[in-house]
C-alpha cells in the first residue's frame, strides 16, 4: 500500500517540523515525486489532517491530526498517569484541579479532582468547553504553532461566549496568548462561570507538542494567583517527566 505508507511518512515528517514547510521540501526530504506529494497533501487537507497556508505556500498539521493525537492520550497514558498527580495537587492546595486535552476548538476534561466544601463546577470528566475561554485551553493554545491557532480561530464566528467575557476576535486571542507565553501560565476570571477563577499550565510530550494542561479552579478572591500558578506549573512538569519515561 504505497499511498498509505507515503501518507504516514508525510504526517510523521510534518509532526517533526518546528513550523509548516513547503511541499517541495517534503518531496525532497522524503524522496517522493512532487505529484505524489501534492496529491496526498490535497487529500489530507480535505479531511483536516493538514493545513495549507496559501500565502506562505507551506503545509502544516491540521486539527484532525491534533485530535487524533489527543484520542491516543485520552485512552490510556495521560488519564492513568495524571490522576494521582492531579489528586495530589488538589489535596495540597485544597482546591479543585483538572487535567484536560484539546479536541478541535474545545478542551475535553479527562481527570477531575473536586476539593471538599468548594463551589460546584461546570467541569467534569467528559465535559467540553471552548478552549479560548478556559485556562487549560489557553495554556495549550499558547504552545501551538500560530498557524494551528489561526486554523482553529479564523474569524470572529469561531468564538462562542459564556459570560460575556473573553476574546471575541483572532487579534484579541493573539494578544491574550502572547501574555500567556510571557507569564508562563494561563488564567481566566469569570469567563467560564461567574465568580470562579482558574490558572493552567501546559503539559508537553517528548517532541514539545502540547498534549494536555493542568489547571486549578477557585472562588476565594484572597488566594494568591501566582502561588497557585507555581503549584500548577510544578504539577505539569511532573506529569511531563513521567510521560517521557
PDB file of C-alpha atoms in Angstrom:
ATOM      1  CA  UNK A   1       0.000   0.000   0.000  1.00  0.00           C
ATOM      2  CA  UNK A   2       2.389   2.739  -1.188  1.00  0.00           C
ATOM      3  CA  UNK A   3      -0.183   5.529  -0.764  1.00  0.00           C
ATOM      4  CA  UNK A   4      -0.840   4.631   2.874  1.00  0.00           C
ATOM      5  CA  UNK A   5       2.874   4.300   3.573  1.00  0.00           C
ATOM      6  CA  UNK A   6       3.652   7.662   1.979  1.00  0.00           C
ATOM      7  CA  UNK A   7       0.776   9.359   3.790  1.00  0.00           C
ATOM      8  CA  UNK A   8       2.014   8.153   7.154  1.00  0.00           C
ATOM      9  CA  UNK A   9       5.586   9.161   6.332  1.00  0.00           C
ATOM     10  CA  UNK A  10       4.430  12.644   5.402  1.00  0.00           C
ATOM     11  CA  UNK A  11       2.383  13.034   8.587  1.00  0.00           C
ATOM     12  CA  UNK A  12       5.324  11.937  10.699  1.00  0.00           C
ATOM     13  CA  UNK A  13       7.590  14.313   8.799  1.00  0.00           C
ATOM     14  CA  UNK A  14       5.244  17.268   9.379  1.00  0.00           C
ATOM     15  CA  UNK A  15       4.888  16.355  13.056  1.00  0.00           C
ATOM     16  CA  UNK A  16       8.645  16.592  13.469  1.00  0.00           C
ATOM     17  CA  UNK A  17       8.984  20.037  11.912  1.00  0.00           C
ATOM     18  CA  UNK A  18       9.009  23.164  14.118  1.00  0.00           C
ATOM     19  CA  UNK A  19       6.893  25.052  11.548  1.00  0.00           C
ATOM     20  CA  UNK A  20       4.933  24.436   8.322  1.00  0.00           C
ATOM     21  CA  UNK A  21       7.067  23.543   5.301  1.00  0.00           C
ATOM     22  CA  UNK A  22       6.876  23.780   1.534  1.00  0.00           C
ATOM     23  CA  UNK A  23       5.668  20.800  -0.492  1.00  0.00           C
ATOM     24  CA  UNK A  24       8.967  20.827  -2.363  1.00  0.00           C
ATOM     25  CA  UNK A  25      10.815  20.280   0.928  1.00  0.00           C
ATOM     26  CA  UNK A  26       8.605  17.301   1.742  1.00  0.00           C
ATOM     27  CA  UNK A  27       9.251  15.796  -1.689  1.00  0.00           C
ATOM     28  CA  UNK A  28      12.991  16.363  -1.389  1.00  0.00           C
ATOM     29  CA  UNK A  29      13.439  15.089   2.171  1.00  0.00           C
ATOM     30  CA  UNK A  30      11.263  12.014   1.678  1.00  0.00           C
ATOM     31  CA  UNK A  31      12.463  11.297  -1.859  1.00  0.00           C
ATOM     32  CA  UNK A  32       8.927  11.364  -3.249  1.00  0.00           C
ATOM     33  CA  UNK A  33       7.652  12.642  -6.601  1.00  0.00           C
ATOM     34  CA  UNK A  34       6.176  16.132  -6.301  1.00  0.00           C
ATOM     35  CA  UNK A  35       2.971  14.984  -7.980  1.00  0.00           C
ATOM     36  CA  UNK A  36       2.524  12.316  -5.306  1.00  0.00           C
ATOM     37  CA  UNK A  37       3.180  14.792  -2.518  1.00  0.00           C
ATOM     38  CA  UNK A  38       0.666  17.319  -3.873  1.00  0.00           C
ATOM     39  CA  UNK A  39      -1.965  14.656  -4.409  1.00  0.00           C
ATOM     40  CA  UNK A  40      -1.634  13.264  -0.886  1.00  0.00           C
ATOM     41  CA  UNK A  41      -1.495  16.727   0.692  1.00  0.00           C
ATOM     42  CA  UNK A  42      -4.690  17.727  -1.089  1.00  0.00           C
ATOM     43  CA  UNK A  43      -6.473  14.600   0.103  1.00  0.00           C
ATOM     44  CA  UNK A  44      -5.270  15.027   3.675  1.00  0.00           C
ATOM     45  CA  UNK A  45      -6.317  18.686   3.630  1.00  0.00           C
ATOM     46  CA  UNK A  46      -9.851  17.691   2.618  1.00  0.00           C
ATOM     47  CA  UNK A  47     -10.038  15.603   5.789  1.00  0.00           C
ATOM     48  CA  UNK A  48      -8.403  18.216   8.012  1.00  0.00           C
ATOM     49  CA  UNK A  49      -5.144  16.333   8.645  1.00  0.00           C
ATOM     50  CA  UNK A  50      -3.003  19.016   7.031  1.00  0.00           C
ATOM     51  CA  UNK A  51      -3.446  22.751   6.608  1.00  0.00           C
ATOM     52  CA  UNK A  52      -2.380  24.692   3.513  1.00  0.00           C
ATOM     53  CA  UNK A  53      -1.119  28.203   4.225  1.00  0.00           C
ATOM     54  CA  UNK A  54      -1.648  29.626   0.761  1.00  0.00           C
ATOM     55  CA  UNK A  55       0.049  32.974   1.412  1.00  0.00           C
ATOM     56  CA  UNK A  56       3.212  31.245   2.647  1.00  0.00           C
ATOM     57  CA  UNK A  57       2.969  28.295   0.227  1.00  0.00           C
ATOM     58  CA  UNK A  58       3.558  25.931   3.104  1.00  0.00           C
ATOM     59  CA  UNK A  59       1.854  22.971   4.719  1.00  0.00           C
ATOM     60  CA  UNK A  60       1.425  22.029   8.379  1.00  0.00           C
ATOM     61  CA  UNK A  61      -0.563  19.631  10.522  1.00  0.00           C
ATOM     62  CA  UNK A  62      -4.306  20.244  10.662  1.00  0.00           C
ATOM     63  CA  UNK A  63      -6.781  19.968  13.501  1.00  0.00           C
ATOM     64  CA  UNK A  64      -7.737  16.374  12.647  1.00  0.00           C
ATOM     65  CA  UNK A  65      -4.150  15.260  13.224  1.00  0.00           C
ATOM     66  CA  UNK A  66      -4.127  17.069  16.552  1.00  0.00           C
ATOM     67  CA  UNK A  67      -7.422  15.472  17.585  1.00  0.00           C
ATOM     68  CA  UNK A  68      -6.128  12.039  16.568  1.00  0.00           C
ATOM     69  CA  UNK A  69      -3.125  12.528  18.837  1.00  0.00           C
ATOM     70  CA  UNK A  70      -5.433  13.649  21.619  1.00  0.00           C
ATOM     71  CA  UNK A  71      -7.503  10.498  21.152  1.00  0.00           C
ATOM     72  CA  UNK A  72      -4.500   8.338  21.946  1.00  0.00           C
ATOM     73  CA  UNK A  73      -3.534  10.318  25.018  1.00  0.00           C
ATOM     74  CA  UNK A  74      -7.111  10.214  26.302  1.00  0.00           C
ATOM     75  CA  UNK A  75      -7.338   6.450  26.005  1.00  0.00           C
ATOM     76  CA  UNK A  76      -4.586   5.491  28.406  1.00  0.00           C
ATOM     77  CA  UNK A  77      -1.380   7.255  29.399  1.00  0.00           C
ATOM     78  CA  UNK A  78      -2.489  10.757  30.345  1.00  0.00           C
ATOM     79  CA  UNK A  79      -5.530   9.900  32.429  1.00  0.00           C
ATOM     80  CA  UNK A  80      -3.782   6.975  34.107  1.00  0.00           C
ATOM     81  CA  UNK A  81      -0.592   8.879  34.874  1.00  0.00           C
ATOM     82  CA  UNK A  82      -2.292  12.190  35.560  1.00  0.00           C
ATOM     83  CA  UNK A  83      -4.973  11.115  38.023  1.00  0.00           C
ATOM     84  CA  UNK A  84      -2.757  10.637  41.128  1.00  0.00           C
ATOM     85  CA  UNK A  85      -0.686  13.721  40.277  1.00  0.00           C
ATOM     86  CA  UNK A  86      -3.743  15.944  39.882  1.00  0.00           C
ATOM     87  CA  UNK A  87      -5.249  14.471  43.070  1.00  0.00           C
ATOM     88  CA  UNK A  88      -2.074  15.375  44.957  1.00  0.00           C
ATOM     89  CA  UNK A  89      -2.297  18.931  43.611  1.00  0.00           C
ATOM     90  CA  UNK A  90      -5.907  19.261  44.772  1.00  0.00           C
ATOM     91  CA  UNK A  91      -5.034  17.905  48.226  1.00  0.00           C
ATOM     92  CA  UNK A  92      -2.053  20.232  48.502  1.00  0.00           C
ATOM     93  CA  UNK A  93      -3.999  23.388  47.624  1.00  0.00           C
ATOM     94  CA  UNK A  94      -7.424  22.458  48.952  1.00  0.00           C
ATOM     95  CA  UNK A  95      -8.950  23.490  45.618  1.00  0.00           C
ATOM     96  CA  UNK A  96     -10.416  21.590  42.667  1.00  0.00           C
ATOM     97  CA  UNK A  97      -7.937  20.526  39.981  1.00  0.00           C
ATOM     98  CA  UNK A  98      -8.302  19.153  36.468  1.00  0.00           C
ATOM     99  CA  UNK A  99      -6.458  17.654  33.523  1.00  0.00           C
ATOM    100  CA  UNK A 100      -7.706  18.444  30.015  1.00  0.00           C
ATOM    101  CA  UNK A 101      -6.755  17.815  26.392  1.00  0.00           C
ATOM    102  CA  UNK A 102      -7.584  19.694  23.204  1.00  0.00           C
ATOM    103  CA  UNK A 103     -10.336  18.386  20.933  1.00  0.00           C
ATOM    104  CA  UNK A 104     -10.736  20.690  17.953  1.00  0.00           C
ATOM    105  CA  UNK A 105     -11.566  24.120  19.362  1.00  0.00           C
ATOM    106  CA  UNK A 106     -12.639  22.689  22.732  1.00  0.00           C
ATOM    107  CA  UNK A 107     -10.946  21.336  25.799  1.00  0.00           C
ATOM    108  CA  UNK A 108     -12.049  17.901  26.967  1.00  0.00           C
ATOM    109  CA  UNK A 109     -11.641  17.129  30.669  1.00  0.00           C
ATOM    110  CA  UNK A 110     -10.151  13.687  31.326  1.00  0.00           C
ATOM    111  CA  UNK A 111      -9.357  13.963  35.056  1.00  0.00           C
ATOM    112  CA  UNK A 112     -11.357  15.924  37.642  1.00  0.00           C
ATOM    113  CA  UNK A 113     -10.491  16.130  41.350  1.00  0.00           C
ATOM    114  CA  UNK A 114     -13.107  18.001  43.416  1.00  0.00           C
ATOM    115  CA  UNK A 115     -11.963  19.584  46.664  1.00  0.00           C
ATOM    116  CA  UNK A 116     -14.402  19.226  49.593  1.00  0.00           C
ATOM    117  CA  UNK A 117     -16.574  22.210  50.553  1.00  0.00           C
ATOM    118  CA  UNK A 118     -15.783  24.077  47.353  1.00  0.00           C
ATOM    119  CA  UNK A 119     -18.249  25.517  44.808  1.00  0.00           C
ATOM    120  CA  UNK A 120     -19.813  23.177  42.265  1.00  0.00           C
ATOM    121  CA  UNK A 121     -18.023  23.321  38.914  1.00  0.00           C
ATOM    122  CA  UNK A 122     -19.103  23.001  35.315  1.00  0.00           C
ATOM    123  CA  UNK A 123     -16.041  20.908  34.547  1.00  0.00           C
ATOM    124  CA  UNK A 124     -16.204  17.130  34.883  1.00  0.00           C
ATOM    125  CA  UNK A 125     -14.747  14.136  33.088  1.00  0.00           C
ATOM    126  CA  UNK A 126     -16.090  14.118  29.533  1.00  0.00           C
ATOM    127  CA  UNK A 127     -17.228  17.768  29.581  1.00  0.00           C
ATOM    128  CA  UNK A 128     -16.158  20.017  26.704  1.00  0.00           C
ATOM    129  CA  UNK A 129     -15.696  23.779  26.957  1.00  0.00           C
ATOM    130  CA  UNK A 130     -14.457  26.385  24.454  1.00  0.00           C
ATOM    131  CA  UNK A 131     -10.657  26.348  24.651  1.00  0.00           C
ATOM    132  CA  UNK A 132     -10.255  30.118  24.288  1.00  0.00           C
ATOM    133  CA  UNK A 133     -12.257  30.726  27.499  1.00  0.00           C
ATOM    134  CA  UNK A 134     -10.518  28.225  29.806  1.00  0.00           C
ATOM    135  CA  UNK A 135      -7.139  28.430  31.499  1.00  0.00           C
ATOM    136  CA  UNK A 136      -6.236  24.915  30.385  1.00  0.00           C
ATOM    137  CA  UNK A 137      -7.257  25.662  26.795  1.00  0.00           C
ATOM    138  CA  UNK A 138      -5.281  28.897  26.709  1.00  0.00           C
ATOM    139  CA  UNK A 139      -2.209  27.133  28.081  1.00  0.00           C
ATOM    140  CA  UNK A 140      -2.332  24.640  25.208  1.00  0.00           C
ATOM    141  CA  UNK A 141      -3.232  27.183  22.523  1.00  0.00           C
ATOM    142  CA  UNK A 142      -0.272  29.348  23.547  1.00  0.00           C
ATOM    143  CA  UNK A 143       2.036  26.368  22.942  1.00  0.00           C
ATOM    144  CA  UNK A 144       0.629  25.549  19.494  1.00  0.00           C
ATOM    145  CA  UNK A 145       2.161  26.897  16.288  1.00  0.00           C
ATOM    146  CA  UNK A 146       0.463  30.169  15.368  1.00  0.00           C
ATOM    147  CA  UNK A 147      -0.769  28.614  12.115  1.00  0.00           C
ATOM    148  CA  UNK A 148      -2.671  25.976  14.075  1.00  0.00           C
ATOM    149  CA  UNK A 149      -4.342  28.630  16.193  1.00  0.00           C
ATOM    150  CA  UNK A 150      -5.247  30.533  13.051  1.00  0.00           C
ATOM    151  CA  UNK A 151      -6.885  27.417  11.629  1.00  0.00           C
ATOM    152  CA  UNK A 152      -8.939  26.912  14.796  1.00  0.00           C
ATOM    153  CA  UNK A 153      -9.967  30.575  15.036  1.00  0.00           C
ATOM    154  CA  UNK A 154     -10.142  32.016  11.511  1.00  0.00           C
ATOM    155  CA  UNK A 155     -12.802  34.672  12.267  1.00  0.00           C
ATOM    156  CA  UNK A 156     -14.999  36.191  14.978  1.00  0.00           C
ATOM    157  CA  UNK A 157     -17.630  33.495  14.355  1.00  0.00           C
ATOM    158  CA  UNK A 158     -15.270  30.919  15.937  1.00  0.00           C
ATOM    159  CA  UNK A 159     -15.552  32.493  19.413  1.00  0.00           C
ATOM    160  CA  UNK A 160     -18.542  31.167  21.391  1.00  0.00           C
ATOM    161  CA  UNK A 161     -19.363  33.112  24.543  1.00  0.00           C
ATOM    162  CA  UNK A 162     -20.476  32.040  28.052  1.00  0.00           C
ATOM    163  CA  UNK A 163     -20.451  35.029  30.426  1.00  0.00           C
ATOM    164  CA  UNK A 164     -19.838  37.971  28.108  1.00  0.00           C
ATOM    165  CA  UNK A 165     -16.107  37.958  28.860  1.00  0.00           C
ATOM    166  CA  UNK A 166     -13.108  36.667  26.940  1.00  0.00           C
ATOM    167  CA  UNK A 167     -11.583  37.223  23.493  1.00  0.00           C
ATOM    168  CA  UNK A 168     -14.000  37.753  20.598  1.00  0.00           C
ATOM    169  CA  UNK A 169     -11.656  38.136  17.618  1.00  0.00           C
ATOM    170  CA  UNK A 170      -8.463  36.473  16.337  1.00  0.00           C
ATOM    171  CA  UNK A 171      -6.493  39.612  17.208  1.00  0.00           C
ATOM    172  CA  UNK A 172      -7.718  39.629  20.813  1.00  0.00           C
ATOM    173  CA  UNK A 173      -6.840  35.957  21.122  1.00  0.00           C
ATOM    174  CA  UNK A 174      -3.339  36.544  19.720  1.00  0.00           C
ATOM    175  CA  UNK A 175      -2.726  39.247  22.333  1.00  0.00           C
ATOM    176  CA  UNK A 176      -4.020  37.030  25.122  1.00  0.00           C
ATOM    177  CA  UNK A 177      -1.839  34.081  24.079  1.00  0.00           C
ATOM    178  CA  UNK A 178       1.179  36.372  23.846  1.00  0.00           C
ATOM    179  CA  UNK A 179       0.686  37.280  27.511  1.00  0.00           C
ATOM    180  CA  UNK A 180       0.336  33.582  28.405  1.00  0.00           C
ATOM    181  CA  UNK A 181       3.682  32.827  26.784  1.00  0.00           C
ATOM    182  CA  UNK A 182       5.314  35.755  28.584  1.00  0.00           C
ATOM    183  CA  UNK A 183       3.993  34.738  32.028  1.00  0.00           C
ATOM    184  CA  UNK A 184       4.462  31.003  31.569  1.00  0.00           C
ATOM    185  CA  UNK A 185       0.912  30.134  32.636  1.00  0.00           C
ATOM    186  CA  UNK A 186      -2.679  30.877  31.599  1.00  0.00           C
ATOM    187  CA  UNK A 187      -5.532  32.312  33.628  1.00  0.00           C
ATOM    188  CA  UNK A 188      -9.206  33.162  33.349  1.00  0.00           C
ATOM    189  CA  UNK A 189     -11.527  35.118  35.638  1.00  0.00           C
ATOM    190  CA  UNK A 190     -15.307  34.501  35.453  1.00  0.00           C
ATOM    191  CA  UNK A 191     -15.087  33.705  31.734  1.00  0.00           C
ATOM    192  CA  UNK A 192     -16.384  30.157  32.198  1.00  0.00           C
ATOM    193  CA  UNK A 193     -18.557  30.673  35.309  1.00  0.00           C
ATOM    194  CA  UNK A 194     -19.257  33.819  37.308  1.00  0.00           C
ATOM    195  CA  UNK A 195     -17.137  34.168  40.431  1.00  0.00           C
ATOM    196  CA  UNK A 196     -14.712  31.381  39.597  1.00  0.00           C
ATOM    197  CA  UNK A 197     -11.094  31.776  38.506  1.00  0.00           C
ATOM    198  CA  UNK A 198      -8.586  29.295  37.102  1.00  0.00           C
ATOM    199  CA  UNK A 199      -4.906  29.019  36.266  1.00  0.00           C
ATOM    200  CA  UNK A 200      -3.441  26.428  33.919  1.00  0.00           C
ATOM    201  CA  UNK A 201      -0.080  25.150  32.680  1.00  0.00           C
ATOM    202  CA  UNK A 202       0.697  23.161  29.556  1.00  0.00           C
ATOM    203  CA  UNK A 203       1.971  19.565  29.502  1.00  0.00           C
ATOM    204  CA  UNK A 204       4.241  18.774  26.522  1.00  0.00           C
ATOM    205  CA  UNK A 205       5.285  15.436  25.083  1.00  0.00           C
ATOM    206  CA  UNK A 206       8.843  14.370  24.203  1.00  0.00           C
ATOM    207  CA  UNK A 207       8.650  16.378  20.957  1.00  0.00           C
ATOM    208  CA  UNK A 208       7.479  19.529  22.712  1.00  0.00           C
ATOM    209  CA  UNK A 209       3.883  19.215  21.491  1.00  0.00           C
ATOM    210  CA  UNK A 210       1.142  20.407  23.905  1.00  0.00           C
ATOM    211  CA  UNK A 211      -0.770  17.230  24.729  1.00  0.00           C
ATOM    212  CA  UNK A 212      -2.629  18.426  27.834  1.00  0.00           C
ATOM    213  CA  UNK A 213      -2.900  21.069  30.529  1.00  0.00           C
ATOM    214  CA  UNK A 214      -3.236  21.023  34.307  1.00  0.00           C
ATOM    215  CA  UNK A 215      -5.500  23.623  35.927  1.00  0.00           C
ATOM    216  CA  UNK A 216      -6.856  24.678  39.319  1.00  0.00           C
ATOM    217  CA  UNK A 217     -10.159  26.497  39.893  1.00  0.00           C
ATOM    218  CA  UNK A 218     -11.035  28.568  42.959  1.00  0.00           C
ATOM    219  CA  UNK A 219     -13.502  31.184  44.215  1.00  0.00           C
ATOM    220  CA  UNK A 220     -11.738  32.846  47.162  1.00  0.00           C
ATOM    221  CA  UNK A 221     -10.527  36.293  45.963  1.00  0.00           C
ATOM    222  CA  UNK A 222      -7.873  36.305  48.688  1.00  0.00           C
ATOM    223  CA  UNK A 223      -5.863  33.444  47.216  1.00  0.00           C
ATOM    224  CA  UNK A 224      -2.556  34.301  45.556  1.00  0.00           C
ATOM    225  CA  UNK A 225      -2.783  33.554  41.829  1.00  0.00           C
ATOM    226  CA  UNK A 226       0.994  33.354  41.446  1.00  0.00           C
ATOM    227  CA  UNK A 227       1.284  30.774  44.237  1.00  0.00           C
ATOM    228  CA  UNK A 228      -1.410  28.652  42.610  1.00  0.00           C
ATOM    229  CA  UNK A 229       0.222  29.057  39.196  1.00  0.00           C
ATOM    230  CA  UNK A 230       3.574  27.888  40.564  1.00  0.00           C
ATOM    231  CA  UNK A 231       1.950  24.763  42.004  1.00  0.00           C
ATOM    232  CA  UNK A 232       0.123  24.040  38.739  1.00  0.00           C
ATOM    233  CA  UNK A 233       3.314  24.534  36.709  1.00  0.00           C
ATOM    234  CA  UNK A 234       5.203  22.184  39.026  1.00  0.00           C
ATOM    235  CA  UNK A 235       2.492  19.537  38.626  1.00  0.00           C
ATOM    236  CA  UNK A 236       2.562  19.881  34.836  1.00  0.00           C
ATOM    237  CA  UNK A 237       6.344  19.405  34.903  1.00  0.00           C
ATOM    238  CA  UNK A 238       5.998  16.225  36.973  1.00  0.00           C
ATOM    239  CA  UNK A 239       3.469  14.805  34.505  1.00  0.00           C
ATOM    240  CA  UNK A 240       5.724  15.740  31.577  1.00  0.00           C
ATOM    241  CA  UNK A 241       8.652  13.858  33.105  1.00  0.00           C
ATOM    242  CA  UNK A 242       6.548  10.739  33.634  1.00  0.00           C
ATOM    243  CA  UNK A 243       5.155  10.841  30.101  1.00  0.00           C
ATOM    244  CA  UNK A 244       8.678  10.949  28.698  1.00  0.00           C
ATOM    245  CA  UNK A 245       9.977   7.883  30.543  1.00  0.00           C
TER     246      UNK A 245
END
